Coordinates of C-alpha atoms and ligand atoms in Angstrom, one line a residue:
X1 CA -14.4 -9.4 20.9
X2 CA -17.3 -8.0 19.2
X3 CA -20.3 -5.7 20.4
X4 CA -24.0 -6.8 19.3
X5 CA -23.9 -7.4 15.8
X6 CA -27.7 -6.0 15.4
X7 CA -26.5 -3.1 16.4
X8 CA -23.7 -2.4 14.5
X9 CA -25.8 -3.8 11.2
X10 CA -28.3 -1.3 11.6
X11 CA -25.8 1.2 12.3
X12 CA -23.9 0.4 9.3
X13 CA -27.4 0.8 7.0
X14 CA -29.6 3.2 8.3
X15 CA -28.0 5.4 10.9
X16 CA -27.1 9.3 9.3
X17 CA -25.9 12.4 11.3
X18 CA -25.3 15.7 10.9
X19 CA -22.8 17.7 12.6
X20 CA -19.5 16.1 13.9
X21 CA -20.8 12.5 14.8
X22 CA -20.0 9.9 12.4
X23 CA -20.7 7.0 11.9
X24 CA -19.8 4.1 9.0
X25 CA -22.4 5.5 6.8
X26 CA -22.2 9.4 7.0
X27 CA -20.4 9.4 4.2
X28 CA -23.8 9.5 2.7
X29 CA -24.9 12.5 2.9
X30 CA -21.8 14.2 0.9
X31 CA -20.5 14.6 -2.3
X32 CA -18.8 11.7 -3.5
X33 CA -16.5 11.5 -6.5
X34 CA -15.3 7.9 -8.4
X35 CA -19.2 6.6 -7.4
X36 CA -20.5 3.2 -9.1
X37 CA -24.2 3.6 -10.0
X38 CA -25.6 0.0 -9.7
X39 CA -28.6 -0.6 -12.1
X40 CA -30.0 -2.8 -9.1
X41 CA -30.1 -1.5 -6.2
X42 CA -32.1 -4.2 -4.6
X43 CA -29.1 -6.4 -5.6
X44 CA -26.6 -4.5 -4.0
X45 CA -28.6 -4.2 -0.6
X46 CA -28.5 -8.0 -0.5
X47 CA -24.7 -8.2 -1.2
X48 CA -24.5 -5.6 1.7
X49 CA -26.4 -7.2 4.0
X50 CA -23.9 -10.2 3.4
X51 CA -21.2 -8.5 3.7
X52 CA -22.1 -6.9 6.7
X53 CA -22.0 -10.2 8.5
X54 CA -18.6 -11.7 7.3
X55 CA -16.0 -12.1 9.9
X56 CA -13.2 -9.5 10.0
X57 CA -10.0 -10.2 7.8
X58 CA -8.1 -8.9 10.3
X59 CA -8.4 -8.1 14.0
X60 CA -7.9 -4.9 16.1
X61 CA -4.9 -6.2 17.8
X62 CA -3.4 -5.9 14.6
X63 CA -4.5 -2.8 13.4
X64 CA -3.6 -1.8 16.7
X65 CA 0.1 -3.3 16.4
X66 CA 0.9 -1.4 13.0
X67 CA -0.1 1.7 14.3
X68 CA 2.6 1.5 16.7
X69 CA 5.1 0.7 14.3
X70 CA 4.2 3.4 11.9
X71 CA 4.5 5.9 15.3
X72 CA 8.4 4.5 15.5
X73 CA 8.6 4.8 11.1
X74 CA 7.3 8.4 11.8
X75 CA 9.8 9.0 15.1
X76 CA 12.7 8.1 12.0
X77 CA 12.9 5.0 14.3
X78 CA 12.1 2.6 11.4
X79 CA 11.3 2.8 7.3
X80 CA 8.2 1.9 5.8
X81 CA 8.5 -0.4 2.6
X82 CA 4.7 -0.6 0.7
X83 CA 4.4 -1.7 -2.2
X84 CA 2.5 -4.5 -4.5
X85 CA 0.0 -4.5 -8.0
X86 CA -1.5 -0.8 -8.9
X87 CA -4.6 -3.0 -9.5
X88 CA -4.5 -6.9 -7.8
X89 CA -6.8 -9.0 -10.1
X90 CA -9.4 -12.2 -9.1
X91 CA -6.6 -14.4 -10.7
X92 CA -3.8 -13.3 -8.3
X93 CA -5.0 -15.6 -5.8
X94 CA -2.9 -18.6 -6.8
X95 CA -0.1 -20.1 -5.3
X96 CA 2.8 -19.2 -6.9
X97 CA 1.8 -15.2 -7.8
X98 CA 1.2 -15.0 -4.1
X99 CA 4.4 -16.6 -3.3
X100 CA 6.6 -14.6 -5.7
X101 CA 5.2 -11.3 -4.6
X102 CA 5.9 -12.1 -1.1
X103 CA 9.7 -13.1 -2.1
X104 CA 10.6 -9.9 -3.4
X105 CA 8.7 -7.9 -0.9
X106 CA 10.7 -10.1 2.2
X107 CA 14.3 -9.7 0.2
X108 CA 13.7 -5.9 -0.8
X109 CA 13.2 -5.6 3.1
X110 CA 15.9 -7.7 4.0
X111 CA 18.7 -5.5 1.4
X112 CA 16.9 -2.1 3.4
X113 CA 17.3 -3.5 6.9
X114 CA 21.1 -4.5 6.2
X115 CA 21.5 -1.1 4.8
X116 CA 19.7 0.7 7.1
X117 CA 20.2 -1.0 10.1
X118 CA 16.9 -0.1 11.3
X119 CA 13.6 -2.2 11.2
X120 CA 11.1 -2.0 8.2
X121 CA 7.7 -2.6 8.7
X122 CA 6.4 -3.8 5.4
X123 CA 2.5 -3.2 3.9
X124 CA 1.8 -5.2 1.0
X125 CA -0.7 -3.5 -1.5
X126 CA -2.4 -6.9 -1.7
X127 CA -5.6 -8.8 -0.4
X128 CA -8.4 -6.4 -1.5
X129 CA -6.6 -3.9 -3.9
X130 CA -9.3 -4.3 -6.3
X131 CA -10.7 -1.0 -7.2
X132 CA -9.0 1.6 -9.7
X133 CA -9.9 5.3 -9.9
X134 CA -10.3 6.1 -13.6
X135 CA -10.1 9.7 -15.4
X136 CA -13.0 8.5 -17.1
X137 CA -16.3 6.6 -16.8
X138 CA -16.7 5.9 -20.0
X139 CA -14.6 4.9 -23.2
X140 CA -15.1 4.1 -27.0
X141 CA -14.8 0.3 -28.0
X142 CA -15.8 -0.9 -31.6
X143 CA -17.3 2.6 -31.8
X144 CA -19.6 2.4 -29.1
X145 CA -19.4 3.5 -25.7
X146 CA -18.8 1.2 -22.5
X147 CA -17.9 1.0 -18.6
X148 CA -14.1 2.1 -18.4
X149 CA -12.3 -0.8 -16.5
X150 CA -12.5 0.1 -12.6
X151 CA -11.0 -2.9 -11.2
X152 CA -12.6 -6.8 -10.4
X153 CA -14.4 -5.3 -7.6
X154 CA -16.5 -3.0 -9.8
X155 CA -16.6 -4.7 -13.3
X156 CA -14.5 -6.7 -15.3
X157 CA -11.5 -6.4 -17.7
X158 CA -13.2 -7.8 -21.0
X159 CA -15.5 -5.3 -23.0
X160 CA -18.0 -7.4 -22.7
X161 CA -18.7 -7.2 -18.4
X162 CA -17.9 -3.6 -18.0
X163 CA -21.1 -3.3 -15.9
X164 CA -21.1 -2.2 -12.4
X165 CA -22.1 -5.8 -10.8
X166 CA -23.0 -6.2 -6.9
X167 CA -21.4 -9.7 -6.9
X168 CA -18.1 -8.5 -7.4
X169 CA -17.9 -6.8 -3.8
X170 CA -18.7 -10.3 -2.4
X171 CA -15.5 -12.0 -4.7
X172 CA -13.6 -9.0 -3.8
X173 CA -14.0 -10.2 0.1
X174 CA -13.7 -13.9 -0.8
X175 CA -10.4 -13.5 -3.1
X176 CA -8.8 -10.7 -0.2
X177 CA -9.9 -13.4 2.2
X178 CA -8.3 -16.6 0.8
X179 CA -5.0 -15.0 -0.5
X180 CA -5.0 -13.4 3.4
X181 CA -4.9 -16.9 3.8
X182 CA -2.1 -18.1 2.5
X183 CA 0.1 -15.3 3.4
X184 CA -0.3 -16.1 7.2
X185 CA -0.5 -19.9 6.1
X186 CA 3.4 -19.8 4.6
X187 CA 4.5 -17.4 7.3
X188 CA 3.3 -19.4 9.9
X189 CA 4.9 -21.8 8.1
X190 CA 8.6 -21.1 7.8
X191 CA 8.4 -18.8 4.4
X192 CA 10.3 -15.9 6.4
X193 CA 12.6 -17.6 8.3
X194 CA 16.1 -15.0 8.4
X195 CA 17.6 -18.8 8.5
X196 CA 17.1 -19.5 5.4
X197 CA 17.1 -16.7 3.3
X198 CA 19.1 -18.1 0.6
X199 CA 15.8 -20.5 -0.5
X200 CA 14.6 -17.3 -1.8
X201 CA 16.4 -17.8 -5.0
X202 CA 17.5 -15.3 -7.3
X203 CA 17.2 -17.9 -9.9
X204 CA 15.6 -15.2 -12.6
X205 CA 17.4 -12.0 -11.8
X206 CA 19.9 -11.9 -15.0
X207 CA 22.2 -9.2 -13.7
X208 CA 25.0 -11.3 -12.0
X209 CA 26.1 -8.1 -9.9
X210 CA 22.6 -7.8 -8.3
X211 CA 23.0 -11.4 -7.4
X212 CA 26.3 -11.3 -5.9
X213 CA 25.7 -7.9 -4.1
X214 CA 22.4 -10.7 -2.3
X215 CA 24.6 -13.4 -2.0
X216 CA 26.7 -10.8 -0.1
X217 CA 24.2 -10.2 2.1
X218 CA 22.7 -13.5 2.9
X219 CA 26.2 -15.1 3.4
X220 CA 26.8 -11.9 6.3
X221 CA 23.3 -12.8 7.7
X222 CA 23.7 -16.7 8.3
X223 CA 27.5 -16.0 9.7
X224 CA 25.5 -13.2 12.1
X225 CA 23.1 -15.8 13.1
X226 CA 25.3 -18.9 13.3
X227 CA 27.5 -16.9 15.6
X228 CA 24.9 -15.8 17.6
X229 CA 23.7 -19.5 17.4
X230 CA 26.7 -20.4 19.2
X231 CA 26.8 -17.9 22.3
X232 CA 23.2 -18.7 22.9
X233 CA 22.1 -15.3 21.5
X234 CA 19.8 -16.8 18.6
X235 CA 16.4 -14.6 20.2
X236 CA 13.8 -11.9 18.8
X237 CA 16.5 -9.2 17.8
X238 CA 14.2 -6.3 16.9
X239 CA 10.8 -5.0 18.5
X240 CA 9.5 -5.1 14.8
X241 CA 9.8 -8.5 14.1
X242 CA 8.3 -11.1 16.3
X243 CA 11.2 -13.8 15.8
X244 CA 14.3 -14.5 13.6
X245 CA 11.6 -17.0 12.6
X246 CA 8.6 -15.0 11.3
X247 CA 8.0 -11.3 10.7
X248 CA 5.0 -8.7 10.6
X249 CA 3.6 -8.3 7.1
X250 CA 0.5 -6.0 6.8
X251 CA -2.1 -5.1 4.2
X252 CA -3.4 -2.3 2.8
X253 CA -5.6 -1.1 -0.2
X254 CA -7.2 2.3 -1.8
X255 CA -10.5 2.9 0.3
X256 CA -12.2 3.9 -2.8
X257 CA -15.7 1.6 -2.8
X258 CA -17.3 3.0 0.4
X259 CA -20.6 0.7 0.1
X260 CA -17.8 -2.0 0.5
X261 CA -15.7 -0.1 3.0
X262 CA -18.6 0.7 5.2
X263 CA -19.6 -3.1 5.6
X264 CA -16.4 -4.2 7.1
X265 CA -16.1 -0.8 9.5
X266 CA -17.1 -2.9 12.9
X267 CA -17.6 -1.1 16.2
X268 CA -15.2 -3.5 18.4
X269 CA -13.5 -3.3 21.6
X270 CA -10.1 -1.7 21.9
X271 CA -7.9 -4.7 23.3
X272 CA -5.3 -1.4 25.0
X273 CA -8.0 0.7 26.1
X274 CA -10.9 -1.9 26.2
X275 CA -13.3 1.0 24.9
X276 CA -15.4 0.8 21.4
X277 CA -13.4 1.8 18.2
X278 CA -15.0 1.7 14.4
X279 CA -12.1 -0.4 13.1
X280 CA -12.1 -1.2 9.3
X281 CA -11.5 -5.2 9.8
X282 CA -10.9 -5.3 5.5
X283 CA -7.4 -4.2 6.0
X284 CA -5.0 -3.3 8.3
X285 CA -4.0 0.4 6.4
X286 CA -6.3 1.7 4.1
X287 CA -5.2 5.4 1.9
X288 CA -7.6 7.8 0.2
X289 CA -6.2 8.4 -3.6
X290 CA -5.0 11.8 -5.1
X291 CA -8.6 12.3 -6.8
X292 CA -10.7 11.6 -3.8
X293 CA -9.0 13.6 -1.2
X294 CA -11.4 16.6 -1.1
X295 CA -11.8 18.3 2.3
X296 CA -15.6 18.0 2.3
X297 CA -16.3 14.8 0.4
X298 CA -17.3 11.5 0.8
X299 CA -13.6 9.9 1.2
X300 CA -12.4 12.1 4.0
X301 CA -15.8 11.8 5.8
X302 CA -15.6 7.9 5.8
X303 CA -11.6 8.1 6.5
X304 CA -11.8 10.1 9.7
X305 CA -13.9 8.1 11.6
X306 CA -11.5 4.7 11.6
X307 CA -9.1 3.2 14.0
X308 CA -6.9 2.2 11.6
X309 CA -4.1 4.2 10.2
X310 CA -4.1 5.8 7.0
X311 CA -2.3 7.0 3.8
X312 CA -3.3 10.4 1.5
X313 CA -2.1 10.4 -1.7
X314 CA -0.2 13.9 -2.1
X315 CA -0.1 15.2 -5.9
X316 CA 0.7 18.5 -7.3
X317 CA -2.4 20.1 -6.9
X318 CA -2.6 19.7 -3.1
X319 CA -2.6 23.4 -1.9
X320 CA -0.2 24.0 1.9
X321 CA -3.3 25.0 3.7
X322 CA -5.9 22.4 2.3
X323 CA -3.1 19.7 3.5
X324 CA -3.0 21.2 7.5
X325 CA -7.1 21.2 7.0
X326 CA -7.0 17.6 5.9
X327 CA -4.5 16.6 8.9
X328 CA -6.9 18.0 11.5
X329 CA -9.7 16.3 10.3
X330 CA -8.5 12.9 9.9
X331 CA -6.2 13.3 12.8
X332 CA -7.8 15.7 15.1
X333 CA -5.6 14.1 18.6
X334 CA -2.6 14.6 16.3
X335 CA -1.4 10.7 17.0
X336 CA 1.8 10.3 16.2
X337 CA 2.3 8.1 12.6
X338 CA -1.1 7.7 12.3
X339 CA -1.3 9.5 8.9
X340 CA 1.5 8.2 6.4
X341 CA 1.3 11.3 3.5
X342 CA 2.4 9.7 0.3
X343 CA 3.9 12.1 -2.2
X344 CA 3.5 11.8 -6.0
X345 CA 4.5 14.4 -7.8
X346 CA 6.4 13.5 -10.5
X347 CA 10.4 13.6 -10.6
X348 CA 10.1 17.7 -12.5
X349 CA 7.9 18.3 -9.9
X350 CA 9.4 18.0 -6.5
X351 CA 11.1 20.8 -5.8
X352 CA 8.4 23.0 -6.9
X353 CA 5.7 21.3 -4.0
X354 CA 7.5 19.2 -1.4
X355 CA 9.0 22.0 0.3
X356 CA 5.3 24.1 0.9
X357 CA 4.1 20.9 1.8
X358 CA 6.7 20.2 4.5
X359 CA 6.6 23.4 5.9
X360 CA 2.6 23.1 6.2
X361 CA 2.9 20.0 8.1
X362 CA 5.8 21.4 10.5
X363 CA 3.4 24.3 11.0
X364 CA 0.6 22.2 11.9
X365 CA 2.1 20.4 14.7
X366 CA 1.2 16.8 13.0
X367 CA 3.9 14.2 13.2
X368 CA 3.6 12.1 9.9
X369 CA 5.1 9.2 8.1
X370 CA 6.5 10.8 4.7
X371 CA 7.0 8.3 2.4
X372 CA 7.6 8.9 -1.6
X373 CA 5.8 6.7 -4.0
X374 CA 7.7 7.9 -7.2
X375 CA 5.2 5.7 -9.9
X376 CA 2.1 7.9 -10.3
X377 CA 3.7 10.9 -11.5
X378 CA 6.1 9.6 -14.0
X379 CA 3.8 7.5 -16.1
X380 CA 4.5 8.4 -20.0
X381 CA 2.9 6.6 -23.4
X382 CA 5.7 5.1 -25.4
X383 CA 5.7 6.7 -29.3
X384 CA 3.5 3.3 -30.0
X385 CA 1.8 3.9 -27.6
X386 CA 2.0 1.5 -24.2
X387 CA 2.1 2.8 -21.0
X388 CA 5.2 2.6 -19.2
X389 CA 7.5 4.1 -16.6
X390 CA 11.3 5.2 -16.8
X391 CA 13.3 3.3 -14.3
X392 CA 15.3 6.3 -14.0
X393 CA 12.7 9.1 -13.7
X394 CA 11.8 6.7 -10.7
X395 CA 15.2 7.2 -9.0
X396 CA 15.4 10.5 -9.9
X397 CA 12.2 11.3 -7.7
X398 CA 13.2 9.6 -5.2
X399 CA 16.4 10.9 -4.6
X400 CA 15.1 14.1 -5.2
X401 CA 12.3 14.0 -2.2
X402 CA 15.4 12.3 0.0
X403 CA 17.2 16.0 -0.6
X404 CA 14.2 18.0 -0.2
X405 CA 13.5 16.8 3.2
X406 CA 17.1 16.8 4.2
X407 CA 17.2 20.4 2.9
X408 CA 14.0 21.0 5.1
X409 CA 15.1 19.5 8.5
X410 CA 12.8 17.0 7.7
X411 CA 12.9 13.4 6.3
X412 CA 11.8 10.6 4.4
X413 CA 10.7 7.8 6.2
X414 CA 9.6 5.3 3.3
X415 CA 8.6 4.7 0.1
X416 CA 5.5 3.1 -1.5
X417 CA 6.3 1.1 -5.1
X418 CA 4.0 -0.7 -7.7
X419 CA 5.8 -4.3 -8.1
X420 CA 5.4 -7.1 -8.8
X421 CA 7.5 -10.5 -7.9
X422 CA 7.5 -11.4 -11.7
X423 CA 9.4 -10.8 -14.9
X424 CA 7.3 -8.3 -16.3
X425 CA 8.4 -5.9 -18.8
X426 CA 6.0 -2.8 -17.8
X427 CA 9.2 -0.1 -16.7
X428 CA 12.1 0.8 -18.7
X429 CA 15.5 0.6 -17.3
X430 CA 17.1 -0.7 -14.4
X431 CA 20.0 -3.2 -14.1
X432 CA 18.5 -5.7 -16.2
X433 CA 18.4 -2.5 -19.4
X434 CA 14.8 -2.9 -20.5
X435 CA 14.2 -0.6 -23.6
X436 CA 11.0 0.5 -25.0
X437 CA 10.9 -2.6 -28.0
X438 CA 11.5 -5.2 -24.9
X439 CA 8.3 -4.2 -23.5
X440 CA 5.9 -6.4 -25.7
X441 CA 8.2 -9.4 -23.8
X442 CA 6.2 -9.5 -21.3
X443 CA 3.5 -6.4 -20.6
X444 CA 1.0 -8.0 -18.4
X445 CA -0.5 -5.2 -16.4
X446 CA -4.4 -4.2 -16.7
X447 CA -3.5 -0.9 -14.5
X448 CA -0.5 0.8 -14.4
X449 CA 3.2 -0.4 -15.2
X450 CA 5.0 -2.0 -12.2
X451 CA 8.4 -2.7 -11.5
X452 CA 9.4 -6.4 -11.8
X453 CA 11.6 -8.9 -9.8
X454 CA 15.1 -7.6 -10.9
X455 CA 13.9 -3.8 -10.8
X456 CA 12.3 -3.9 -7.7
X457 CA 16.0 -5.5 -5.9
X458 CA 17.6 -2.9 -7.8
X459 CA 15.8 -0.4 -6.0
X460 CA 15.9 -1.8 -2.6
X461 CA 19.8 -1.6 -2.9
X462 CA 19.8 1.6 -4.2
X463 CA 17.9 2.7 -1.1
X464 CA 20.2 0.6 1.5
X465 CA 23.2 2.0 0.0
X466 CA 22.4 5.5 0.2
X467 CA 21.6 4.2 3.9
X468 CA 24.4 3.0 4.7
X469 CA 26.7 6.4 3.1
X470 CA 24.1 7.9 5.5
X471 CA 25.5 5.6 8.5
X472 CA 29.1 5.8 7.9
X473 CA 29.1 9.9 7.3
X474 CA 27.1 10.1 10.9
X475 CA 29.7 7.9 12.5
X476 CA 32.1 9.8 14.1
X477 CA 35.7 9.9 12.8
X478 CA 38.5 7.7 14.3
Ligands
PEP501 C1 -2.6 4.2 -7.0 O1 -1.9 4.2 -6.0 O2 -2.8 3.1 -7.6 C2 -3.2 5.4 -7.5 C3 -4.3 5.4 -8.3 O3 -2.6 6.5 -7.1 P1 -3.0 8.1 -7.0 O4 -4.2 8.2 -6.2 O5 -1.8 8.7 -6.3 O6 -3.1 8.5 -8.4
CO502 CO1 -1.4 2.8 -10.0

């Protein structure tokens, strides 16, 4: 239930402290980097004072029930699967782009779980992942200079609308809020029924082996559940997932556009404790990007006043102490899983930082979620020039952060992908062989490249076999 929204709307717009009090808007008073300038500032205080009074897109019981799954992910009691577009455009909200995302995010799960044999809580980059950090404000078009593309929320793709307009916050909440929609509309609806999960056809994937090794899988599954169909057994089989029926699918986006940010933080009530909380009601997890993680900036001032957990992009150039500085901030009760640390440093550069990084958390008594998202530091510009990603630098990373925490007495406890549910041709590799002439098939991303359909199962049973070597070598010999 809500408190007095005249309260919290004057809160949200005027209200600055100093000192340790926060509030949605102290952000304010600091140094902010990746800021829009809006030409009209009267028109943006009219989209905020909308926005301010739209109803949550999701509710603190929520928020409240994936940060107890991410405390299990971070206990090693579960895996974190995130993943979904590097930049979600306006046009995404459609049926059957909604649909197929959801299909490979619910079978990439499905191929961890049976490998894994623990739950996955799954966070979808989706429903308001609408803003891009760019290098660069500006670029050259036709010799003249223009708006770099930030994302729908900020401007648009074509050369033409690449300035900063107000509106675009309001579409940002009405295209998160309608595709929201339909997600919970298909669950609810029998989409994720473990019945069924052979309607999920692999009708596109070309590599026959990738579709026998799910047909494997699936057949296993409905004999498991016919059997336990017929000793009466057929209930909820796993804390994480409501019902055989349904499962938990969250949201998440960058928190980079804190005028936006700041108008769906709402002061509500608690439903554990029954006490106040600023939750951020735009998303259920929200992460701070590797450009905008400074200590004493804008990001990190807005990120450690909210309920909800959060993700911080962890790059190269994130020094051991500045990451135990950055825990204690966001995370001064050291609550267990309620930072997820997402690691990007490209697959050379593992080695050379995970293990400083590691030790630095162990040092500072935080309990994380370490997952690897092993796209932002292998992206290279083919010799014509498109931007693409090597399906095995992605593996390499991957199994290189997996060995680094093992060879730390620590470990990996997820891993965060840029997908996609369609037959793209954006990465190189994988089962399917894409080379760099089969890009122009099908290149279709306005951010960075994703993995598609066929790539993204490959990777899921990559991961669920190494989990299941990991099983059987714990198991103890007969
Ligand atoms: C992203 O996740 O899309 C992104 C921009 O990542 P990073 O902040 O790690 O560069
Ligand atoms: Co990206």
């Amino acid at each position: 239930m809500g408190v007095d929204n005249e309260q919290v709307t004057n809160e949200n717009s005027n209200y600055h402290t100093s000192g340790d009090a926060w509030t949605p808007s102290t952000w304010r008073a600091k140094k902010i980097k990746q800021n829009v300038s809006y030409e009209d500032q009267e028109h943006l205080q009219r989209v905020t004072e909308k926005l301010n009074n739209v109803p949550p897109l999701v509710t603190p019981a929520e928020i409240n029930k994936l940060r107890h799954q991410l405390e299990q992910v971070a206990l090693n009691k579960a895996f974190l699967l995130q993943g979904g577009d590097c930049a979600e455009l306006f046009d995404y909200c459609s049926q059957e782009p909604i649909e197929s995302k959801l299909k490979v995010f619910l079978q990439m799960s499905l191929v961890i779980i049976w490998g894994s044999r623990i739950p996955v809580v799954r966070i979808a980059r989706m429903c308001g992942q609408y803003a891009k950090p760019r290098s660069n404000e500006m670029e050259m078009y036709e010799g003249k200079e223009i708006h770099a593309f930030r994302g729908e929320i900020i401007n648009g793709y074509e050369p033409t609308d690449r300035k900063p307009d107000p509106d675009r916050l309001l579409g940002a909440y009405f295209h998160s809020a309608a595709t929201l929609n339909y997600v919970r509309s298909i669950i609810g609806s029998g989409f994720a029924d473990l019945h069924n999960p052979d309607e999920w056809s692999l009708h596109h994937v070309r590599s026959k082996g990738t579709r026998q090794e799910y047909q494997t899988i699936v057949d296993r599954l409905t004999d498991t559940l016919n059997f336990m169909k017929t000793i009466g057994a057929d209930v909820p089989f796993s804390p994480l997932t409501n019902s055989l029926n349904s499962v938990d699918l969250f949201m998440s986006h960058e928190g980079l556009i804190l005028d936006y940010e700041q108008c769906l933080t709402r002061l509500l009530k608690d439903p554990e404790t029954q006490s106040l909380k600023w939750y951020n009601v735009g998303a259920h997890f929200l992460w701070v990007g590797d450009r905008t993680r400074s200590i004493d900036e804008a990001h990190i001032e807005y990120f450690r006043g909210i309920r909800n957990p959060i993700g911080i992009k962890v790059g190269p150039s994130m020094q051991p102490d500045e990451l135990k500085k950055l825990l204690n901030i966001v995370n001064p009760d050291k609550e267990i899983g309620k930072v997820t640390l997402i690691t990007r440093f490209g697959c050379d550069n593992v080695e050379k930082f995970l293990p400083g990084h590691i030790k630095a958390v162990k040092e500072s008594g935080h309990v994380v979620v370490w997952t690897c998202d092993p796209m932002h530091g292998n992206t290279k510009t083919t010799s014509s020039g498109v931007k693409t990603r090597h399906f095995n630098s992605i593996i390499e990373e991957l199994s290189k952060v997996i060995h680094t925490h093992k060879n730390n007495e620590s470990q990996l406890n997820g891993v965060h992908f840029e997908l996609t549910g369609e037959g793209v041709t954006e990465c190189i590799g994988g089962s399917m062989e894409l080379s760099d002439v089969d890009l122009e098939q099908n290149y279709r991303t306005y951010c960075d490249p994703r993995l598609n359909y066929e790539q993204s199962l490959d990777v899921a049973f990559l991961i669920a076999k190494y989990c299941e070597k990991e099983r059987n070598e714990s198991l103890p010999a007969l």
